[in-house]
Amino acid sequence: QVKIADVAELSGAGAAAGAVWHDGVKLAVEEVNAAGGILGEQIELAEYDSQTDPQISRAMVQKAIDEGTYVLLGTVYSSSTVVNMLVAQQNGMPQITGSESPTITAKGNPYIFRTAFGAQKGLPKLASYLKDGLGAEKIAVVWANTEFGRGGYDAFMGLVDDFGFEIVADVPTEQAQVDFASDVAKVKSSGADAVFVYLTEEESARFLIEANKQSLDLPMGGDTVLISQKVIDLAGDAANGAFGHVGLTAEAPVPAIKEMAAKFQEEFGYGADHNAIKGYIGVYMIKYVTEQIGEFDREKFAETLRGLCLDAETHPGILMDTCWDETGEMSRESFLVEVVDGAQQITQTLPAN
Amino acid sequence: MSEFFQLIVSGLSTGSIYALAAVGFTLLWQASQTINFAQGEFVMLPAFLVLALSVKLGFPLWLAMPLAIILAVLILGVLFKRLVVEPMIKHGTLPLVIATIALGVLLKEMVKEFYSPLGQPFPSLFPQDVVTIFGAVISIPDIANFVIAMGAIVALQLFLGGTRTGRSMQATAQNPDVAQILGVDIKRMVLYTFMINGALAAIASILITPIYLAKFSNGETLGLIAFIAAIVGGFNQIRGALVGGLLIGIIDNLSATYVSAEYRQALPLILLIVIILIRPQGLLGTSEGRTV
Amino acid sequence: MSDSVLSVRNISKSFGGIHAVRDVSFDVEKGEVLGLIGPNGSGKSTLFNCVLGQLRPDRGEVQINGHRVGNMRASRLNKLGVGRTFQQLSVFPQMSVLDNIILAGQEHHGNMATRLFGPSDAGLTKEADQLIAFFRLEHLRDEMAGSLSYGQQKLVDAAMAFMAGPSLVLLDEPAGGVNLTMLGNLRERLETYNREHGTTFVVIEHNMEFVMSLCTRIIVLAEGAIIAEGTPDEIRSNQQVIDAYLGG
Amino acid sequence: MLELKDIYGGYGKITILNGTSFKIPRASITTVIGPNGAGKSTVFKAIFGLLNIHSGQILLEGTDVTGRTPKQMIDAGVTYVPQGRNVVPQLSVYHNLELGGITARDQRKLRDRIEQVMDQFPMLREFRNRKAVELSGGQQKQLEVARALLLDPKLMLVDEPSIGLSPNLVKDVFRTLQDLRDQGVTILMVEQNAKSALAVSDYGLVLELGQARMHDEAAKLLADPRVGHLFLGGHIDEEETA
Amino acid sequence: MTRKSILFTLVALIALILVPLGQGNYIIYVLTSWLVFSIAAMGLNLTLGYAGQISLAQAAFMGIGAYIAALITLAGYHWVLGWLAAMGGTFVIGLLLGYPALRVQHHFLAFVTLAFNTLVFLVLRNEDWLTGGSHGLVGMPRPNFFGLSTGTNLEFYYFTLVLFVISGAIFYWIVNSPWGRAFKALRENPVRAESLGVDTRRITLLAFAIGSAFGGGAGAIMSPLVQFIEPGSFAFIHSLKILLMVVVGGAGFFFGPILGAAVVILLPEFLRFTEGYYLMIYASLVIVLMIYSPSGLIGAGQKLYARLRPGRETRKDMEKGAQL
Ligand SMILES: Nc1ncnc2c1ncn2[C@@H]1O[C@H](COP(=O)(O)OP(=O)(O)OP(=O)(O)O)[C@@H](O)[C@H]1O
Ligand SMILES: Nc1ncnc2c1ncn2[C@@H]1O[C@H](COP(=O)(O)OP(=O)(O)OP(=O)(O)O)[C@@H](O)[C@H]1O
Ligand SMILES: [Mg+2]
Ligand SMILES: [Mg+2]
C-alpha cells in the first residue's frame, strides 16, 4: 500500500473548487487501484480539509506529512498553496497542485508541480484573441481582489503594453461578493470595447447575470472559470456569448477527456470541470512518474518530473500530451471556447507554449 | 447621470431586501435580546428548501415556495426558538450570540453536506423584462423586490405599534420579568417574533436568490449587512431597520463606484461609525431614556 | 463664601416640556444634615443628578468646597470627597459584598500604579469588614450582592457611600425598604460621622420619622421649586407642606 | 382564602423558606413584617409561581395552586406588585397600564377601569403619554400600584408599596387597600413601615428565618411587647414563641 | 491564590511541558497555536469578560501585531523588538478604539469594533507596498535567544509556552489587582462605579488597550510560528472565533479562555474522524454547551461539582439567624 494525501478546500469559500478536485482525485485513485495500483501497491487516499484557510491548509499539509504520505496532492486555491508549499518544500515532499497563480512556480521551489498551467501562460492567448479576433482596444477589467484574482490581474496587466490596450475600467471585487450592480454599472459607463473577467465561479455567474440584467452588450472574455460548465449552469442564458481561454475542459475535443468526463458524471452525478480533470491528472502523474523511476522515492520523483514530457498515447491517464519545466510549470495544448446556447463550444485549439 | 441613477435604483432594490433581513434582526433583538449572527444563514436556507422541494422532490414551483416559507417559519421560527433561544433567554446576550454563531455554522454545513457545496441557479418569480427610465435599466424583479419588501415591513410596523399583541411583544422585549408578572404569555410572544422573522427571512431569500444564486456561504455577507443595517437604523425601531437597509444598499453602490472599489466596504462602515458616534441611538432609534 | 460646603445657584433643568427643577438655590454649611423632601416628581433626584454631574443643568451653577463643578465628572467629584447613593438600587450584582465595599474605597488610595502593583485589596479589607460588621452583613460578606434581599442591598449601597470617608454625602432615599432596627443603626451611623468627622449630609427621604429626627434643616421642593425651608418643627407645622406633601 | 402548608423552597440549591405555613382569611388585609432578608419577598414569589418550591402546598380557596405559572395565577385572580421597580421602560404610561390588563377578557371595560385608576392617581393622567422610564421613582411606583388594581383581583400581593412614595400618597394607597378589602378583596402586604401598616391591617404576620413566627390580629401584634422587642433588636427565640 | 489552585497550576504547567514530547510536528503545531490563541483570548476576556466591553476586533489586533512583528523581523531586527513594538502598537490602537466605547455600548460597540476589524483587513489587503497585499508576507525567521534556537517546532512550542506563562501571569496579576475590581465594576454598573470614584473613562480605555495588547502580542508570536501571514487570517470571522473561545470557555474566569481556545482549536481535531460532519457536530456541541451552561465550560464544571454535593443547602444567614 502506498499512502497519498489530498489536502483540499472541502469546506469554506473554496469548497466548490476543492470538492470537485477531490472527486477527480477519487475517480483516478479508484481506476488506478482497479488496474493494480502503482508498482503493485494499492493507493490509500487520505483527505484533509483546508477549510479554504491558508493557515489551516498549512497545518493540514504538516499533518499529512506527519502521518506519512508519498506525494502530496493539493491545494486548489493559490492563497493556500503559496503557504503550504513552504512546508512541503522544507520536508522534501513533492506536491502536485491545482493552483494556477503565476507566483507559485516563480518561487524556485523544486518540489511543486502543476496540473494546469499558470495564468501567465493562458492569458497571452486570450489577449491576442481580444486584440486580433475582436479588434478590442479599450478593455474593462473585472477581477477578484484575492490571491487568485490578483495573480490573473497582474498577469493580464503585464500584457497591456504589449498589446496596446487601454484599460478604461479597473474593477476589483471582493471575495464572495454577491451584489455586482455597481461593478456592471461602472463597466457599462466606461466605454469599453470588451471586458476581461477574472473571478471565481459563483462570482462570475453573478456578474454575468447582473450584466444581462443591466443589458450590458459587450464581449466578455476570461480564463477557464468564466466559461466553465459550473458558471454556465449558474448563469443560464446570461452566460451566452461569454468566451475565454481554457486549459482543460470536459468539452475539449479529446476522446480521453470525454471518456473521463462521462465516468465522472456516472460516478458522482454531476459534470466534471477543469478542477476535476486536474485532480484526476494529478493522481496519474504520481503513477506514471513512479513507475518510470521504479521505486517510491520522493527525491527521485521530483527530480524526474522536472523537465519531463508525458505523451497521452502511452500514458492515457494524463489525457493530453504534457510537459513540465524546471520550475514545475507545465505546458500543453489549450482551447478557445465560447458559450453558445448554454454549452461550451470550442472555437479554436491553441498550441502549447 | 444615468450611471448615478442606475446605482440608486439597484441600491434601492437590493437595499429593500437587506431591510427585510435587518427588520427580522431588529425584531429578534426586541423580543429576546438576541443578536442573531445566523441571520444571514436564515436568509440562505429557505432558497435551499425551495430547491429541495422543487428539484429533489419534484414539487411545482408555485407549491414549493409557499411550502418553503412555511417550513422556514417552522424551522427558523418555532424550532430555533424552542431549542436554542428558550433555554438561554434568561442568561443574557452573550451565550445567545455564541449559540447563533454556532447555529450559523451548523446550517451552512448542513446545506453543504446534504445539498451541495456548489452554487445553484435559482428560478426567478418574475419575468426578466426591463424598463429603461432616464437611461437606467430597471428590471421587473427590481421593482417587485422593492414593493414586496416595503409591503411586508409596513404591515409589520402596523401590527407592532397598533395591536395589543404587538405591544405585548414589545413589553416582553423590554422587560420580560414585568411582562410575566402582568400575565403576558412571554413564551408565546417570543415565539411570534421568531415566526415572523422566519417568514421575513424566507421572503428575502426567495427574492434575492435568483440574482445571488443559492450557495451555502451566502449568509456570511448577508448577515453582516443585515446587522449593519439594523445598527444604522437604531436597533429598536422597525422603520429604522428599513431606512438602514436602503441606505446600505445605496451607499455601497455609490462608494464602490465613486470612491474606491478596493475600499468599497470601508466607506459605509466609516460613515456608519460617524453616524453612531454622533447619534448613538442610530438614525431613527430612540434613546433609552433616563439612567439615574 | 463662608463655610458653605455645597452651594447651589439658580439651577434649572427641564425635560421636553417638563420643568423638573426651577431656579433652585441653596447652601449647605459644613457639618449640616440637610433634608430634602417633596412630593413625588418634585425634582429631588434630578437636583441631585445636576449637582453631581450625572445630568447637565440647563442653567445655574454648583460649587462644592468653593470649586465650580460645571463639567466635572462624577469620579472627580467623588475624589474630592463627595459620596452619594442612587434612588434605584445600585450595587454590583456579580461581585461579592466585600468586593463591592472595597471597590468603593480603593480609588481613594494611592494612584493608578499602586493600584496595579500594590495588594489586591488595596489594604482595605479590614476597613471594609468593619463597615460590613456595622451594617450587620457579616454573614453575607462573600455572597454576590445581586442575590441579597432588597433591604440588604440597600444597606450595602449605603455602606459604599461611607467607605471613602467623604466630607459630603448625598443620599437618595436611604431608608426605603430598610428594617426599622437597621434604620436606627443607619441614623446612628450618620450622626456619628457627622459628629466625629464633620461630614455634611444631604438626604432625600420620604420617611418622615427618619428625616425629622435626623436633619437639622429641611428644604421642601414642590414642582421643581423650593416652597419651604426650616427646622423640622417649622416644616412639620407648615401648612403649605402639609397640603402638598404630608397629607392630612 | 390562601393557605401555605409547610413550604420549603429557595434559589437554586439554597433554601430560604424553611417550612413556612400560614393561612389568611378572605376580605382581610394581612401585613407581613420581619427583618431584611427574612424571606418575605421570597414567600410572595413562591405564591405567585416565581420560585422553585421543593416541598409543601399552596392552597388558593381550597384548590392546590402549587407550581402554577404567573399567568395561571393571574387567571385565578391574583395580582402581584413586586419590590423595586417594575415598569416596561420604553412604553408609555398608558400602554403600561393597558398591559396590566392584558389578560382581561373585556377590553372595553378595561378602558373604563384605566380611567378610574387615573382618577385615583392624577399624576398618571397628566403623564399618560410619557415613557415610563422617564418618571421619577415614586411616580413609577404609583404606576405599578395602579396597574395591579386594574384587574379587580381577588387576592393582591403587595411588596412594600410605600418605598419611594411621599407620605400623603402612602396614606392614599393604604386607604385604597382598605376600600378594596371592604369590597371583598384579600390583601397580603409586606411593609417595613410596620406601625402605619399594621394600623390599617386586620392581621399581622411576623416572618423570620423563612418561617412564620407570629400570626395574630394586627392590633394585638402592635401591642405585643415581643413585636416591640423585634423592632428594637435581637430576634425571637424559639422558647419565646413556643 | 489558595493552595489548591497553586497545586492545580503546577500540575497544569508540568502537563504542558510534557504533552508535546514524542508528538508529530502537526500536533505540536496545533498545540502551539492553541497557546497563541489562548493569549489573544485572554486579552479579549479582559475587555469583554471582566470589563464588559464587547469587542469584535481581537483578530484585527492579532493581525496588527503579526504584521508589525513580521515587518520588523523581515527588516532584520530581533523578534523581541518586533514583539515589544507589536504590543506597544496595539496598546495605542486599542486605546483609540476604546474612545467610541465611551459613547456607545452593547451592539453599537459591537458594530464599531466589527467595522474596525473590516477596515484593518482592507488596509492590510490593499496597501501592497507595506503588507504585500493579498499575497501576504512570507518567511519570517524564528528568533534565537543567546544561542538558543527556536527553529524546530518543539523548540518553538517551548518558546511559546514561556510567553504564554508570562502573559498568563500578567493577566492574573491585573485581574486580581484593584484594577480588576474596577473592570468588573465597569461591567456591572458603570454609573455607580463612576460615582464611587472609578474613572470609568480611563478604565474603559485601559480595558481596550490592555486587551488589544494581548492580541498584538499573540499576533507577534504567530508570525514566526506560521512564517506566513496574509490579511484573510485576521478577518472578522476570526474575531468571532476568538469570541467563541472566550464565551465557550467561560467569560470572566481566569482559565475560561484557555479552555475555550482548547475547545475551538483542539476539538475539531478530535472530531476529524467524522469527516464531513465534524463541523456540524462541533457546532451542535457548542449550542448544547451554551444551553446547559451559559457561563461556558467553567460554569458547566461548577454545575457538575454542585450536583455532586448534597441536595439542599441552607443559606448561612438562615442558619445563624438574620440579625434585625
Ligand atoms: N430623563 C427624564 N426624561 C423626562 N422626564 C424626566 C426625566 N427625569 C426626570 N423627569 C421628570 O422630572 C420630574 C422630576 O423627577 P425626579 O426624579 O427628580 O423626582 P423626585 O423628586 O426624585 O421624585 P420621587 O420622590 O418620586 O423620586 C418628574 O416629573 C419626572 O417625570
Ligand atoms: N435571587 C436570589 N438568589 C439567592 N439568594 C437570594 C435571592 N434573592 C434573595 N435571596 C436571599 O434570600 C433571603 C430572603 O430574601 P427576601 O428577598 O425574601 O427577603 P425579604 O424578607 O424580602 O427582605 P427585604 O425586607 O430586605 O426585602 C435573603 O437572605 C436573600 O439574601
Ligand atoms: Mg427621586
Ligand atoms: Mg423583600
Coordinates of C-alpha atoms in Angstrom, one line a residue, chain E:
Chain E
M1 CA -4.4 32.1 45.4
T2 CA -5.4 29.2 47.5
R3 CA -3.2 26.2 48.0
K4 CA -5.5 24.1 45.8
S5 CA -5.2 26.5 42.8
I6 CA -1.4 26.7 43.2
L7 CA -1.3 23.0 43.0
F8 CA -3.6 22.9 40.0
T9 CA -1.5 25.5 38.2
L10 CA 1.7 23.5 38.9
V11 CA 0.2 20.3 37.6
A12 CA -1.1 22.0 34.5
L13 CA 2.3 23.5 33.8
I14 CA 4.0 20.2 34.1
A15 CA 1.4 18.7 31.8
L16 CA 2.0 21.5 29.3
I17 CA 5.7 20.8 29.4
L18 CA 5.3 17.0 28.9
V19 CA 2.4 17.0 26.3
P20 CA 4.4 17.7 23.1
L21 CA 7.1 15.2 23.8
G22 CA 7.1 12.4 21.2
Q23 CA 4.3 14.0 19.2
G24 CA 4.4 14.7 15.5
N25 CA 5.1 18.1 14.1
Y26 CA 1.5 18.6 13.3
I27 CA 0.2 18.0 16.9
I28 CA 3.0 20.3 18.2
Y29 CA 1.9 22.9 15.7
V30 CA -1.7 22.7 16.8
L31 CA -0.7 22.9 20.5
T32 CA 1.4 25.9 19.8
S33 CA -1.4 27.7 18.0
W34 CA -3.6 26.8 21.0
L35 CA -1.2 28.6 23.3
V36 CA -1.1 31.6 20.9
F37 CA -4.8 31.9 20.7
S38 CA -5.1 31.5 24.4
I39 CA -3.1 34.6 24.8
A40 CA -5.3 36.5 22.4
A41 CA -8.4 35.1 24.1
M42 CA -7.1 36.2 27.5
G43 CA -6.9 39.7 26.2
L44 CA -10.5 39.6 24.9
N45 CA -11.5 38.1 28.2
L46 CA -10.2 41.1 29.9
T47 CA -12.0 43.5 27.6
L48 CA -15.2 41.5 27.4
G49 CA -15.4 39.1 30.3
Y50 CA -14.1 41.4 33.0
A51 CA -14.8 44.9 31.8
G52 CA -17.9 44.0 29.9
Q53 CA -17.0 45.9 26.7
I54 CA -17.9 43.9 23.7
S55 CA -15.2 43.8 21.1
L56 CA -15.3 42.0 17.8
A57 CA -11.9 43.1 16.7
Q58 CA -9.5 40.9 18.6
A59 CA -8.4 39.2 15.3
A60 CA -7.6 42.6 13.9
F61 CA -5.2 43.3 16.8
M62 CA -3.6 39.9 16.3
G63 CA -3.2 40.9 12.7
I64 CA -1.7 44.3 13.5
G65 CA 0.7 42.6 15.9
A66 CA 1.6 40.0 13.4
Y67 CA 2.3 42.4 10.7
I68 CA 4.3 44.8 12.9
A69 CA 6.4 41.9 14.2
A70 CA 6.8 40.5 10.7
L71 CA 7.9 43.7 9.1
I72 CA 10.4 44.3 11.9
T73 CA 11.9 40.8 11.8
L74 CA 11.9 40.8 8.0
A75 CA 13.9 44.1 8.2
G76 CA 16.5 42.2 10.1
Y77 CA 15.8 43.2 13.7
H78 CA 15.4 40.8 16.5
W79 CA 12.0 39.4 17.2
V80 CA 11.9 40.7 20.7
L81 CA 11.9 44.2 19.2
G82 CA 9.0 43.2 17.0
W83 CA 7.1 41.8 19.9
L84 CA 7.5 44.9 22.0
A85 CA 6.6 47.1 19.1
A86 CA 3.5 44.9 18.4
M87 CA 2.3 45.1 22.0
G88 CA 3.0 48.8 22.1
G89 CA 1.4 49.5 18.8
T90 CA -1.7 47.5 19.6
F91 CA -1.9 49.1 23.0
V92 CA -2.1 52.5 21.5
I93 CA -4.5 51.5 18.7
G94 CA -6.6 49.7 21.3
L95 CA -6.7 52.9 23.3
L96 CA -8.0 54.7 20.3
L97 CA -10.6 52.1 19.6
G98 CA -11.7 52.5 23.2
Y99 CA -12.9 56.0 22.5
P100 CA -16.1 55.0 20.8
A101 CA -16.8 52.8 23.8
L102 CA -17.1 55.9 25.9
R103 CA -20.0 57.0 23.8
V104 CA -21.7 53.8 22.7
Q105 CA -22.4 50.5 24.3
H106 CA -23.5 46.9 23.5
H107 CA -24.5 46.3 20.0
F108 CA -23.3 49.6 18.8
L109 CA -19.9 49.0 20.3
A110 CA -20.0 45.5 18.7
F111 CA -20.6 47.2 15.4
V112 CA -17.9 49.8 15.7
T113 CA -15.3 47.1 16.6
L114 CA -16.6 44.9 13.8
A115 CA -16.2 47.8 11.4
F116 CA -12.7 48.4 12.7
N117 CA -11.8 44.8 12.1
T118 CA -13.0 45.0 8.5
L119 CA -11.1 48.3 8.0
V120 CA -7.9 46.7 9.3
F121 CA -8.5 43.8 6.9
L122 CA -8.9 46.1 4.0
V123 CA -5.8 48.1 4.8
L124 CA -3.8 45.0 5.1
R125 CA -5.0 43.8 1.8
N126 CA -5.0 46.9 -0.2
E127 CA -1.7 48.5 0.9
D128 CA 0.6 46.1 -1.0
W129 CA 3.6 48.3 -0.7
L130 CA 3.7 47.7 3.0
T131 CA 1.9 44.5 3.7
G132 CA 2.3 42.5 0.5
G133 CA -1.5 42.8 -0.2
S134 CA -3.3 39.6 -0.6
H135 CA 0.0 37.7 -1.2
G136 CA 0.8 38.4 2.4
L137 CA 4.3 38.3 3.9
V138 CA 6.4 35.1 3.9
G139 CA 9.5 33.8 5.6
M140 CA 9.7 35.5 8.9
P141 CA 12.6 33.9 10.7
R142 CA 12.2 32.2 14.1
P143 CA 14.2 34.0 16.7
N144 CA 17.3 32.9 18.6
F145 CA 17.9 33.8 22.2
F146 CA 21.5 33.8 23.4
G147 CA 22.3 30.9 21.2
L148 CA 19.1 29.1 21.9
S149 CA 17.2 28.5 18.7
T150 CA 13.5 28.2 18.3
G151 CA 13.8 26.8 14.9
T152 CA 12.2 23.4 15.3
N153 CA 8.5 23.0 16.1
L154 CA 9.3 21.6 19.5
E155 CA 11.6 24.4 20.4
F156 CA 9.1 26.9 19.2
Y157 CA 6.4 25.3 21.3
Y158 CA 8.5 25.8 24.5
F159 CA 9.3 29.3 23.4
T160 CA 5.6 30.0 23.1
L161 CA 4.9 28.2 26.4
V162 CA 7.2 30.6 28.1
L163 CA 5.5 33.6 26.6
F164 CA 2.1 32.0 27.5
V165 CA 3.1 31.7 31.1
I166 CA 4.3 35.2 31.2
S167 CA 1.1 36.5 29.7
G168 CA -1.0 34.4 32.0
A169 CA 0.9 35.7 35.0
I170 CA 0.4 39.3 33.9
F171 CA -3.2 38.7 33.2
Y172 CA -3.7 37.1 36.6
W173 CA -2.0 39.9 38.3
I174 CA -4.1 42.5 36.5
V175 CA -7.5 41.0 37.2
N176 CA -6.7 40.3 40.8
S177 CA -5.4 43.8 41.4
P178 CA -7.8 46.7 42.3
W179 CA -7.8 47.3 38.5
G180 CA -9.5 44.0 38.1
R181 CA -12.2 45.1 40.5
A182 CA -12.6 48.4 38.7
F183 CA -13.0 46.5 35.4
K184 CA -15.8 44.4 36.9
A185 CA -17.5 47.4 38.4
L186 CA -17.5 48.9 34.9
R187 CA -19.1 45.8 33.6
E188 CA -21.8 45.7 36.3
N189 CA -22.8 49.2 36.8
P190 CA -20.8 52.0 35.2
V191 CA -22.9 54.8 36.6
R192 CA -22.4 53.7 40.1
A193 CA -18.8 52.9 39.6
E194 CA -18.2 56.5 38.4
S195 CA -19.9 57.9 41.4
L196 CA -17.6 55.8 43.6
G197 CA -14.5 57.5 42.1
V198 CA -13.7 54.9 39.4
D199 CA -12.6 56.9 36.4
T200 CA -14.7 54.8 34.0
R201 CA -13.3 56.6 31.0
R202 CA -9.8 55.7 31.9
I203 CA -10.8 52.2 32.9
T204 CA -12.7 51.6 29.6
L205 CA -9.8 52.8 27.5
L206 CA -7.4 50.6 29.6
A207 CA -9.6 47.6 29.2
F208 CA -9.4 48.0 25.4
A209 CA -5.8 48.8 25.3
I210 CA -4.6 46.0 27.5
G211 CA -6.9 43.5 25.9
S212 CA -5.6 44.6 22.5
A213 CA -2.0 44.4 23.5
F214 CA -2.5 40.8 24.5
G215 CA -3.9 40.3 21.0
G216 CA -1.0 42.1 19.4
G217 CA 1.4 40.0 21.5
A218 CA -0.2 36.8 20.3
G219 CA 0.0 38.0 16.7
A220 CA 3.7 38.7 17.1
I221 CA 4.2 35.1 18.1
M222 CA 2.0 33.9 15.3
S223 CA 4.2 35.4 12.6
P224 CA 7.3 33.4 13.2
L225 CA 5.1 30.3 14.0
V226 CA 3.3 30.2 10.7
Q227 CA 6.1 32.1 8.9
F228 CA 3.4 33.4 6.6
I229 CA 0.7 35.9 7.2
E230 CA -2.0 37.2 5.0
P231 CA -4.9 39.5 5.6
G232 CA -7.5 36.7 5.4
S233 CA -6.2 35.2 8.6
F234 CA -7.3 38.3 10.5
A235 CA -10.7 38.9 9.0
F236 CA -13.8 39.5 11.1
I237 CA -14.7 35.8 11.2
H238 CA -11.6 35.1 13.2
S239 CA -12.7 37.6 15.8
L240 CA -15.8 35.7 16.2
K241 CA -13.7 32.6 16.6
I242 CA -11.8 34.3 19.5
L243 CA -15.1 35.4 21.0
L244 CA -16.3 31.8 20.8
M245 CA -13.2 30.8 22.7
V246 CA -13.9 33.3 25.5
V247 CA -17.5 32.5 25.9
V248 CA -17.3 28.8 25.4
G249 CA -14.6 28.6 28.0
G250 CA -16.2 31.0 30.4
A251 CA -16.0 34.8 30.1
G252 CA -14.8 36.4 33.3
F253 CA -13.0 33.4 34.6
F254 CA -9.2 33.2 34.5
F255 CA -9.0 29.8 32.9
G256 CA -12.0 30.3 30.7
P257 CA -10.4 31.5 27.5
I258 CA -7.6 29.0 27.8
L259 CA -10.1 26.1 28.0
G260 CA -12.1 27.8 25.3
A261 CA -9.2 28.1 22.9
A262 CA -8.5 24.4 23.5
V263 CA -12.1 23.6 22.5
V264 CA -12.1 25.7 19.5
I265 CA -8.7 24.6 18.2
L266 CA -8.3 21.1 19.5
L267 CA -11.8 19.7 19.5
P268 CA -12.2 19.9 15.7
E269 CA -9.0 17.8 15.6
F270 CA -10.6 15.1 17.7
L271 CA -13.7 15.2 15.6
R272 CA -11.8 14.9 12.4
F273 CA -12.6 11.2 12.1
T274 CA -16.3 12.1 11.4
E275 CA -15.1 13.6 8.2
G276 CA -17.7 15.9 6.6
Y277 CA -19.8 16.0 9.8
Y278 CA -17.2 17.3 12.1
L279 CA -18.1 21.0 11.9
M280 CA -21.8 20.1 12.3
I281 CA -21.0 18.1 15.4
Y282 CA -18.8 20.8 16.7
A283 CA -21.4 23.5 16.2
S284 CA -24.1 21.3 17.8
L285 CA -21.8 20.7 20.8
V286 CA -21.3 24.4 21.2
I287 CA -25.0 25.1 21.2
V288 CA -25.7 22.3 23.7
L289 CA -23.0 23.6 25.9
M290 CA -24.4 27.1 25.8
I291 CA -27.8 25.7 26.7
Y292 CA -26.6 23.6 29.5
S293 CA -24.2 26.2 30.8
P294 CA -24.4 29.8 29.6
S295 CA -21.3 30.6 31.5
G296 CA -19.2 28.2 29.5
L297 CA -17.1 25.2 30.4
I298 CA -16.1 26.7 33.7
G299 CA -19.8 27.1 34.6
A300 CA -20.5 23.6 33.4
G301 CA -17.8 22.3 35.7
Q302 CA -19.2 24.2 38.7
K303 CA -22.6 22.9 37.9
L304 CA -21.4 19.3 37.8
Y305 CA -19.5 19.9 41.0
A306 CA -22.6 21.3 42.7
R307 CA -24.6 18.3 41.5
L308 CA -22.2 16.0 43.3
R309 CA -22.7 17.7 46.6
P310 CA -25.6 17.0 48.9
G311 CA -29.1 18.2 47.9
R312 CA -30.3 21.1 50.0
E313 CA -28.3 23.8 51.4
T314 CA -29.4 26.3 53.9
R315 CA -28.0 29.7 53.4
K316 CA -25.6 30.9 56.0
D317 CA -27.7 33.6 57.4
M318 CA -30.6 31.3 57.5
E319 CA -28.7 29.1 59.8
K320 CA -27.3 31.6 62.1
G321 CA -30.4 33.7 62.2
A322 CA -30.6 37.0 60.5
Q323 CA -29.9 39.9 62.8
L324 CA -32.5 42.5 62.8

